C-alpha positions as a Markdown table, in Angstrom:
| # | Residue | x | y | z |
|---|---|---|---|---|
| 1 | Met | -34.1 | 2.2 | 8.3 |
| 2 | Thr | -30.8 | 2.2 | 10.2 |
| 3 | Ser | -27.4 | 0.2 | 9.4 |
| 4 | Phe | -26.6 | -2.5 | 12.2 |
| 5 | Phe | -22.8 | -1.0 | 11.2 |
| 6 | Pro | -21.7 | 2.8 | 12.0 |
| 7 | Ser | -20.5 | 4.2 | 9.0 |
| 8 | Arg | -18.2 | 2.8 | 6.4 |
| 9 | Thr | -15.1 | 4.7 | 7.6 |
| 10 | Val | -15.5 | 4.4 | 10.9 |
| 11 | Ser | -15.8 | 0.4 | 10.2 |
| 12 | Leu | -12.7 | 0.4 | 8.3 |
| 13 | Tyr | -11.2 | 2.3 | 10.9 |
| 14 | Met | -12.0 | -0.4 | 14.1 |
| 15 | Gly | -11.5 | -3.2 | 12.0 |
| 16 | Arg | -8.0 | -2.2 | 10.9 |
| 17 | Met | -7.2 | -0.9 | 14.5 |
| 18 | Phe | -8.3 | -4.6 | 15.4 |
| 19 | Leu | -6.3 | -6.7 | 13.3 |
| 20 | Ile | -2.9 | -4.7 | 13.5 |
| 21 | Arg | -3.0 | -4.9 | 17.2 |
| 22 | Thr | -4.4 | -8.5 | 17.4 |
| 23 | Phe | -1.5 | -9.7 | 14.8 |
| 24 | Gly | 1.2 | -7.4 | 16.3 |
| 25 | Ile | 0.7 | -9.0 | 19.9 |
| 26 | Leu | 0.7 | -12.7 | 18.0 |
| 27 | Ala | 4.0 | -11.9 | 16.7 |
| 28 | Gly | 5.3 | -10.9 | 20.1 |
| 29 | Leu | 3.8 | -13.6 | 21.5 |
| 30 | Val | 5.4 | -16.3 | 18.9 |
| 31 | Leu | 9.0 | -14.7 | 19.6 |
| 32 | Val | 9.1 | -14.9 | 23.2 |
| 33 | Leu | 7.4 | -18.1 | 23.4 |
| 34 | Gln | 9.7 | -19.5 | 20.5 |
| 35 | Ala | 13.0 | -18.2 | 22.4 |
| 36 | Leu | 11.7 | -19.6 | 26.0 |
| 37 | Asp | 11.0 | -23.1 | 23.9 |
| 38 | Leu | 14.4 | -23.1 | 22.3 |
| 39 | Leu | 16.3 | -23.0 | 25.3 |
| 40 | Gly | 15.2 | -26.4 | 26.2 |
| 41 | Glu | 15.3 | -28.0 | 22.6 |
| 42 | Ser | 18.2 | -26.4 | 21.6 |
| 43 | Gly | 20.4 | -28.1 | 23.6 |
| 44 | Lys | 19.0 | -31.4 | 22.9 |
| 45 | Ile | 19.0 | -30.7 | 18.9 |
| 46 | Leu | 23.0 | -29.9 | 18.8 |
| 47 | Ala | 23.9 | -32.6 | 21.0 |
| 48 | Val | 23.2 | -34.9 | 18.1 |
| 49 | Pro | 26.3 | -35.5 | 16.0 |
| 50 | Gly | 25.9 | -33.7 | 12.4 |
| 51 | Asn | 22.8 | -31.4 | 13.6 |
| 52 | Ser | 24.0 | -27.5 | 13.3 |
| 53 | Asp | 22.1 | -24.3 | 13.3 |
| 54 | Ala | 20.1 | -25.2 | 9.7 |
| 55 | Gln | 18.4 | -28.1 | 12.3 |
| 56 | Val | 17.8 | -25.7 | 15.0 |
| 57 | Trp | 16.0 | -23.4 | 12.4 |
| 58 | His | 14.1 | -26.3 | 10.9 |
| 59 | Tyr | 12.5 | -27.2 | 14.1 |
| 60 | Val | 11.3 | -23.2 | 14.5 |
| 61 | Ser | 9.7 | -24.0 | 11.4 |
| 62 | Leu | 8.0 | -26.8 | 13.1 |
| 63 | Arg | 7.4 | -25.7 | 16.1 |
| 64 | Ala | 6.2 | -21.9 | 15.7 |
| 65 | Pro | 2.8 | -23.6 | 13.4 |
| 66 | Gln | 1.5 | -24.9 | 17.0 |
| 67 | Ile | 1.9 | -21.8 | 19.0 |
| 68 | Ile | 0.5 | -19.5 | 16.2 |
| 69 | Ala | -2.5 | -22.3 | 16.2 |
| 70 | Arg | -2.7 | -22.2 | 20.1 |
| 71 | Phe | -1.9 | -18.6 | 20.6 |
| 72 | Leu | -4.6 | -16.7 | 18.2 |
| 73 | Pro | -7.7 | -16.6 | 20.1 |
| 74 | Phe | -6.0 | -15.0 | 23.2 |
| 75 | Ser | -3.9 | -12.5 | 20.6 |
| 76 | Val | -7.6 | -11.3 | 19.5 |
| 77 | Leu | -9.2 | -11.1 | 22.8 |
| 78 | Leu | -6.1 | -8.9 | 24.3 |
| 79 | Gly | -6.3 | -6.9 | 20.4 |
| 80 | Thr | -9.8 | -6.6 | 21.3 |
| 81 | Ile | -9.4 | -5.2 | 24.5 |
| 82 | Leu | -6.0 | -3.0 | 23.6 |
| 83 | Thr | -8.4 | -1.3 | 20.7 |
| 84 | Leu | -11.5 | -0.8 | 23.3 |
| 85 | Ile | -9.5 | 0.7 | 25.8 |
| 86 | Thr | -7.6 | 3.3 | 23.6 |
| 87 | Met | -11.2 | 4.4 | 21.5 |
| 88 | Asn | -12.5 | 4.6 | 25.6 |
| 89 | Gln | -9.3 | 7.1 | 26.5 |
| 90 | Asn | -10.1 | 8.9 | 23.2 |
| 91 | Ser | -13.6 | 8.9 | 23.8 |
| 92 | Glu | -14.5 | 7.7 | 20.3 |
| 93 | Val | -16.9 | 5.1 | 22.2 |
| 94 | Ile | -18.5 | 7.8 | 23.8 |
| 95 | Ala | -19.1 | 9.5 | 20.7 |
| 96 | Leu | -20.1 | 6.4 | 18.6 |
| 97 | Lys | -22.8 | 5.9 | 21.6 |
| 98 | Ala | -24.1 | 9.4 | 21.6 |
| 99 | Ser | -24.7 | 9.1 | 17.5 |
| 100 | Gly | -27.4 | 6.2 | 18.8 |
| 101 | Leu | -25.2 | 3.2 | 17.9 |
| 102 | Ser | -26.3 | 0.8 | 20.4 |
| 103 | Ala | -23.4 | -1.2 | 22.0 |
| 104 | His | -23.8 | -4.2 | 19.5 |
| 105 | Gln | -23.5 | -1.8 | 16.6 |
| 106 | Val | -20.4 | -0.6 | 18.1 |
| 107 | Leu | -18.6 | -3.8 | 18.2 |
| 108 | Ala | -19.9 | -4.9 | 15.0 |
| 109 | Pro | -17.0 | -4.5 | 12.9 |
| 110 | Leu | -15.0 | -6.1 | 14.9 |
| 111 | Ile | -16.8 | -9.3 | 15.2 |
| 112 | Val | -16.9 | -8.9 | 11.2 |
| 113 | Ala | -13.1 | -9.0 | 11.4 |
| 114 | Ser | -12.5 | -11.6 | 13.9 |
| 115 | Ile | -15.1 | -13.7 | 11.5 |
| 116 | Gly | -12.1 | -13.0 | 8.7 |
| 117 | Val | -9.3 | -14.2 | 11.8 |
| 118 | Ala | -11.3 | -17.8 | 12.7 |
| 119 | Ala | -11.8 | -18.2 | 8.8 |
| 120 | Leu | -7.7 | -17.7 | 8.3 |
| 121 | Ser | -7.1 | -19.6 | 11.5 |
| 122 | Phe | -9.1 | -23.3 | 10.2 |
| 123 | Ala | -7.3 | -22.5 | 6.8 |
| 124 | Phe | -3.9 | -22.6 | 8.4 |
| 125 | Asn | -5.2 | -25.3 | 11.2 |
| 126 | Asp | -6.4 | -27.1 | 8.3 |
| 127 | Arg | -3.0 | -27.1 | 6.4 |
| 128 | Ile | 0.0 | -25.8 | 7.5 |
| 129 | Val | -0.1 | -27.3 | 11.5 |
| 130 | Pro | -1.0 | -30.9 | 10.8 |
| 131 | Arg | 2.0 | -31.4 | 8.5 |
| 132 | Ala | 4.2 | -29.6 | 10.5 |
| 133 | Thr | 2.9 | -31.5 | 13.8 |
| 134 | Ala | 3.4 | -35.1 | 12.5 |
| 135 | Thr | 6.8 | -34.0 | 11.0 |
| 136 | Leu | 8.3 | -32.9 | 14.6 |
| 137 | Asn | 6.5 | -36.0 | 16.2 |
| 138 | Arg | 8.7 | -38.5 | 13.9 |
| 139 | Trp | 11.8 | -36.3 | 14.8 |
| 140 | Gln | 11.2 | -35.9 | 18.0 |
| 141 | Lys | 10.8 | -39.9 | 18.7 |
| 142 | Val | 14.2 | -40.4 | 16.8 |
| 143 | Asp | 15.7 | -37.5 | 19.3 |
| 144 | Tyr | 16.3 | -35.2 | 16.7 |
| 145 | Gly | 18.7 | -37.7 | 14.4 |
| 146 | Pro | 18.0 | -38.4 | 10.9 |
| 147 | Met | 14.4 | -39.4 | 10.3 |
| 148 | Pro | 13.3 | -43.0 | 9.0 |
| 149 | Val | 11.1 | -43.5 | 6.0 |
| 150 | Asp | 7.5 | -43.9 | 7.2 |
| 151 | Arg | 6.6 | -47.2 | 5.5 |
| 152 | Gly | 3.5 | -47.5 | 6.8 |
| 153 | Asp | 4.4 | -50.8 | 8.9 |
| 154 | Arg | 2.1 | -51.7 | 11.9 |
| 155 | Thr | 2.1 | -54.2 | 14.9 |
| 156 | Asn | -1.0 | -55.9 | 16.8 |
| 157 | Val | -3.4 | -54.6 | 15.3 |
| 158 | Trp | -7.3 | -55.6 | 15.8 |
| 159 | Val | -10.2 | -54.9 | 13.3 |
| 160 | Arg | -13.8 | -56.5 | 13.3 |
| 161 | Ser | -15.7 | -57.7 | 10.1 |
| 162 | Gly | -19.2 | -57.8 | 11.0 |
| 163 | Pro | -19.6 | -60.4 | 14.3 |
| 164 | Asp | -15.8 | -61.9 | 13.6 |
| 165 | Leu | -12.7 | -60.1 | 15.0 |
| 166 | Ile | -9.2 | -60.3 | 13.2 |
| 167 | Glu | -6.2 | -60.1 | 15.0 |
| 168 | Val | -2.8 | -59.2 | 12.8 |
| 169 | Glu | 0.9 | -59.2 | 14.6 |
| 170 | Gln | 2.2 | -57.3 | 11.4 |
| 171 | Ile | 1.2 | -55.1 | 8.9 |
| 172 | Asn | 3.6 | -54.1 | 6.0 |
| 173 | Gly | 3.2 | -51.5 | 3.7 |
| 174 | Arg | -0.4 | -49.2 | 2.5 |
| 175 | Gly | -3.2 | -49.6 | 0.3 |
| 176 | Ser | -3.6 | -52.7 | -1.7 |
| 177 | Ala | -0.2 | -54.0 | -1.7 |
| 178 | Ala | -0.5 | -54.2 | 2.3 |
| 179 | Gln | 0.7 | -57.5 | 3.3 |
| 180 | Leu | -0.4 | -59.1 | 7.0 |
| 181 | Gly | 1.9 | -61.5 | 8.7 |
| 182 | Gly | 0.5 | -63.5 | 11.6 |
| 183 | Ile | -3.2 | -63.7 | 11.1 |
| 184 | Thr | -5.8 | -65.2 | 13.8 |
| 185 | Val | -9.4 | -64.8 | 12.8 |
| 186 | Tyr | -12.1 | -65.3 | 15.5 |
| 187 | Asp | -15.3 | -66.9 | 13.5 |
| 188 | Arg | -18.6 | -65.9 | 16.1 |
| 189 | Gln | -22.1 | -66.9 | 15.1 |
| 190 | Gly | -25.0 | -65.7 | 17.5 |
| 191 | Gly | -22.2 | -63.5 | 19.7 |
| 192 | Asp | -20.7 | -67.7 | 20.2 |
| 193 | Leu | -17.1 | -68.6 | 19.1 |
| 194 | His | -17.7 | -71.2 | 16.4 |
| 195 | Ala | -14.3 | -71.7 | 15.1 |
| 196 | Val | -9.9 | -69.9 | 15.0 |
| 197 | Ile | -8.6 | -69.6 | 11.7 |
| 198 | Phe | -4.9 | -69.5 | 12.1 |
| 199 | Ala | -2.2 | -67.9 | 9.4 |
| 200 | Gln | 0.8 | -66.8 | 8.4 |
| 201 | His | 0.4 | -64.5 | 5.5 |
| 202 | Gly | -2.4 | -62.5 | 3.6 |
| 203 | Arg | -3.0 | -60.0 | 1.1 |
| 204 | Tyr | -5.5 | -58.0 | -0.4 |
| 205 | Ser | -7.5 | -59.6 | -3.0 |
| 206 | Gly | -10.2 | -56.5 | -4.2 |
| 207 | Asn | -13.4 | -58.6 | -2.6 |
| 208 | Gly | -11.5 | -59.6 | 0.8 |
| 209 | Trp | -8.4 | -60.6 | 2.0 |
| 210 | Thr | -6.7 | -63.9 | 1.0 |
| 211 | Ile | -4.7 | -65.5 | 3.9 |
| 212 | Trp | -2.5 | -68.8 | 3.3 |
| 213 | Pro | -1.6 | -71.5 | 4.4 |
| 214 | Ala | -4.1 | -71.9 | 6.7 |
| 215 | Arg | -5.6 | -73.9 | 9.6 |
| 216 | Arg | -8.7 | -74.1 | 11.1 |
| 217 | Phe | -10.1 | -74.9 | 14.5 |
| 218 | Asp | -13.3 | -76.3 | 14.8 |
| 219 | Val | -14.2 | -75.0 | 18.3 |
| 220 | Ala | -17.5 | -77.2 | 18.7 |
| 221 | Ala | -16.1 | -80.9 | 17.3 |
| 222 | Gly | -12.4 | -79.8 | 19.4 |
| 223 | Lys | -10.2 | -80.5 | 15.9 |
| 224 | Met | -7.9 | -78.7 | 13.9 |
| 225 | Ala | -7.7 | -79.0 | 9.8 |
| 226 | Asp | -5.7 | -77.4 | 7.2 |
| 227 | Ile | -7.4 | -75.3 | 4.9 |
| 228 | Gly | -4.4 | -73.8 | 2.6 |
| 229 | Glu | -5.8 | -70.8 | 1.3 |
| 230 | Thr | -8.8 | -69.1 | 1.6 |
| 231 | Val | -10.7 | -65.6 | 1.7 |
| 232 | Thr | -12.0 | -64.0 | 4.8 |
| 233 | Ala | -12.6 | -60.5 | 6.0 |
| 234 | Arg | -14.9 | -59.5 | 3.2 |
| 235 | Gly | -15.9 | -55.7 | 3.0 |
| 236 | Val | -12.2 | -54.5 | 5.3 |
| 237 | Thr | -10.6 | -52.2 | 3.1 |
| 238 | Pro | -6.4 | -51.9 | 3.9 |
| 239 | Asp | -6.8 | -48.8 | 5.7 |
| 240 | Gln | -8.7 | -50.3 | 8.5 |
| 241 | Phe | -5.6 | -52.5 | 8.8 |
| 242 | Thr | -3.6 | -49.2 | 8.8 |
| 243 | Leu | -5.2 | -47.1 | 11.0 |
| 244 | Ala | -3.3 | -48.3 | 14.0 |
| 245 | Ser | -3.3 | -44.8 | 16.0 |
| 246 | Val | -4.8 | -42.1 | 14.5 |
| 247 | Asp | -3.0 | -38.8 | 16.1 |
| 248 | Ala | -6.1 | -36.1 | 15.7 |
| 249 | Asp | -3.6 | -33.6 | 15.7 |
| 250 | Glu | -1.7 | -34.6 | 13.0 |
| 251 | Leu | -4.6 | -34.6 | 10.4 |
| 252 | Ser | -6.7 | -32.0 | 8.4 |
| 253 | Phe | -10.3 | -32.1 | 8.9 |
| 254 | Gly | -11.7 | -34.3 | 6.2 |
| 255 | Ala | -8.8 | -36.4 | 6.8 |
| 256 | Leu | -9.2 | -37.1 | 10.4 |
| 257 | Lys | -12.9 | -37.7 | 9.2 |
| 258 | Ala | -12.6 | -40.1 | 6.9 |
| 259 | Ala | -10.0 | -42.0 | 9.7 |
| 260 | Ile | -13.1 | -41.8 | 12.2 |
| 261 | Asp | -15.2 | -43.5 | 9.3 |
| 262 | Asp | -12.5 | -46.5 | 8.4 |
| 263 | Leu | -12.1 | -46.7 | 12.5 |
| 264 | Ala | -15.8 | -47.1 | 13.2 |
| 265 | Ala | -16.0 | -49.5 | 10.2 |
| 266 | Ala | -13.6 | -51.5 | 12.1 |
| 267 | Gly | -15.2 | -51.4 | 15.3 |
| 268 | Arg | -12.7 | -49.3 | 17.3 |
| 269 | Pro | -14.2 | -46.3 | 19.6 |
| 270 | Thr | -14.0 | -42.5 | 17.9 |
| 271 | Lys | -15.4 | -40.8 | 20.9 |
| 272 | Ala | -12.0 | -39.0 | 21.5 |
| 273 | Leu | -11.5 | -38.2 | 17.9 |
| 274 | Glu | -14.9 | -37.0 | 17.1 |
| 275 | Gly | -14.8 | -34.6 | 20.0 |
| 276 | Ala | -11.4 | -33.4 | 18.1 |
| 277 | Leu | -12.8 | -33.3 | 14.9 |
| 278 | Trp | -15.5 | -31.0 | 16.7 |
| 279 | His | -13.1 | -29.1 | 17.9 |
| 280 | Lys | -11.2 | -28.3 | 14.8 |
| 281 | Leu | -14.5 | -26.1 | 14.0 |
| 282 | Ser | -15.2 | -24.6 | 17.3 |
| 283 | Gly | -11.6 | -23.9 | 18.1 |
| 284 | Pro | -11.1 | -21.3 | 15.0 |
| 285 | Met | -14.7 | -19.9 | 16.2 |
| 286 | Ser | -13.5 | -19.1 | 19.7 |
| 287 | Ser | -12.2 | -16.0 | 17.8 |
| 288 | Val | -15.6 | -14.7 | 17.1 |
| 289 | Leu | -16.1 | -14.5 | 20.5 |
| 290 | Met | -13.4 | -12.6 | 22.2 |
| 291 | Pro | -14.8 | -9.3 | 21.0 |
| 292 | Leu | -17.7 | -10.0 | 23.2 |
| 293 | Leu | -16.0 | -11.1 | 25.7 |
| 294 | Gly | -13.3 | -8.5 | 26.0 |
| 295 | Ala | -16.5 | -5.9 | 25.3 |
| 296 | Val | -16.5 | -5.1 | 29.0 |
| 297 | Ala | -13.6 | -3.0 | 28.5 |
| 298 | Ala | -15.2 | -0.4 | 26.1 |
| 299 | Phe | -17.7 | 0.8 | 28.2 |
| 300 | Gly | -18.7 | 2.5 | 31.2 |
| 301 | Ile | -15.6 | 3.7 | 31.6 |
| 302 | Ala | -16.2 | 7.3 | 31.6 |
| 303 | Arg | -19.0 | 6.9 | 34.7 |
| 304 | Ser | -17.2 | 4.6 | 36.9 |
| 305 | Gly | -13.3 | 5.4 | 35.7 |
| 306 | Lys | -12.4 | 1.9 | 36.4 |
| 307 | Leu | -10.5 | 1.5 | 33.1 |
| 308 | Phe | -8.1 | -1.1 | 34.7 |
| 309 | Val | -11.0 | -3.3 | 36.7 |
| 310 | Arg | -12.9 | -3.5 | 33.2 |
| 311 | Ala | -9.7 | -4.8 | 31.0 |
| 312 | Val | -8.9 | -7.3 | 34.2 |
| 313 | Ile | -12.2 | -8.7 | 33.8 |
| 314 | Gly | -12.3 | -9.0 | 30.0 |
| 315 | Met | -9.2 | -10.9 | 30.5 |
| 316 | Ala | -10.6 | -13.3 | 33.3 |
| 317 | Leu | -13.7 | -14.0 | 30.8 |
| 318 | Gly | -11.3 | -14.8 | 27.9 |
| 319 | Phe | -9.3 | -17.1 | 30.4 |
| 320 | Ala | -12.1 | -18.5 | 31.9 |
| 321 | Tyr | -13.0 | -19.6 | 28.7 |
| 322 | Phe | -9.8 | -21.2 | 27.7 |
| 323 | Val | -9.9 | -23.0 | 31.1 |
| 324 | Ala | -13.6 | -24.1 | 30.5 |
| 325 | Asp | -12.6 | -25.5 | 26.5 |
| 326 | Asn | -9.6 | -27.5 | 27.6 |
| 327 | Phe | -11.4 | -29.2 | 31.0 |
| 328 | Ala | -14.5 | -29.9 | 27.9 |
| 329 | Leu | -12.1 | -31.9 | 26.0 |
| 330 | Ala | -11.0 | -33.5 | 28.6 |
| 331 | Met | -14.0 | -34.9 | 29.7 |
| 332 | Gly | -14.7 | -35.8 | 26.1 |
| 333 | Asn | -11.6 | -37.7 | 25.8 |
| 334 | Leu | -12.4 | -39.3 | 29.4 |
| 335 | Gly | -16.1 | -40.3 | 27.7 |
| 336 | Ala | -17.6 | -38.4 | 30.6 |
| 337 | Tyr | -19.2 | -35.8 | 28.0 |
| 338 | Pro | -20.6 | -36.7 | 24.3 |
| 339 | Pro | -18.1 | -35.5 | 21.5 |
| 340 | Phe | -20.2 | -32.3 | 20.0 |
| 341 | Leu | -21.2 | -31.3 | 23.6 |
| 342 | Ala | -17.2 | -31.4 | 24.5 |
| 343 | Ala | -16.2 | -29.3 | 21.5 |
| 344 | Trp | -19.1 | -26.7 | 21.5 |
| 345 | Ala | -20.2 | -26.1 | 25.3 |
| 346 | Pro | -17.7 | -23.9 | 26.5 |
| 347 | Phe | -18.5 | -22.0 | 23.3 |
| 348 | Leu | -22.1 | -21.6 | 23.5 |
| 349 | Leu | -21.8 | -21.3 | 27.3 |
| 350 | Phe | -19.5 | -18.0 | 26.9 |
| 351 | Leu | -21.4 | -17.0 | 24.0 |
| 352 | Phe | -25.0 | -16.7 | 26.1 |
| 353 | Ile | -22.2 | -15.2 | 29.4 |
| 354 | Gly | -20.9 | -12.6 | 27.1 |
| 355 | Glu | -24.3 | -11.5 | 25.9 |
| 356 | Thr | -25.9 | -11.2 | 29.2 |
| 357 | Val | -23.0 | -9.1 | 30.9 |
| 358 | Leu | -23.5 | -6.3 | 27.6 |
| 359 | Leu | -27.0 | -6.7 | 27.4 |
| 360 | Arg | -27.3 | -5.9 | 31.4 |
| 361 | Thr | -24.1 | -3.3 | 31.6 |
| 362 | Glu | -24.9 | -1.5 | 28.8 |
| 363 | Glu | -28.0 | -2.4 | 26.3 |
């Protein structure tokens, strides 16, 4: 039975050449783009009294992970094209095909290596990028000055508890220590407003939220009554109050999924966040797609002599994928696409396009 891969020596040779070129291109892109970014941001950082070169390097340490995460798939595309062009110029692709290997078998070592890159990309995006992004966003909100301690305070939060709606003017603290201020509970029954409860203070009591001093306005009777201390919002957790706003870029995959569950339980819209959650998987997987889109640069050059044209076609397919990916995410954020479709449709579409081009031209 013929192995799907070339020989072990050829597979290691192709994989090593692909990885060296990919990460070499990524390093060059990061250096250039980081230098361009510093041209605009270093002046703002150093304009703050007390800031020095240390703060500039701190900014670089926070910005570089974002650049790496954004341009790693593009580096995989360029690494693929450069590897296959080099092999084609040296007639190595012709030799592999003359030995009886199909186009898919020739690409197999690159695809396996790109799977490793995708796994590394997911781990990097999940562990390092969210922390750097959260820190940088907080720093930029204070114009690169001293960062205040994030105590988790939130204002003007709405939460749903069954049919009831709860409005809180301010939340201080986190977890079971969270304190509510300015509480309004809209007691609804059968879709109609039954009563409105007002309270100045509230705390978490395990099975609900104890609020005091409370006053209850009966809509049907049109009367206000003092009820002292009462328990409301049973089953509502502190996180449902403190998750007033969620930035998907600042959370890992697991943290974002937990935040989506809490927001859904609180009755808040989560479609855009669900799309971002799926994209945390489809984004790294785009690295696996790049060898297939760039494969057009490997074959047929000996017959046509149009090496540059085929390289441009491969780059055009890759750029088209990135454009389609950003467009689908934008449509998902607007609610025009379902979350799963917004994240995975470009990947599946260009997987079919890449396979079609490869089969029609080389298989």
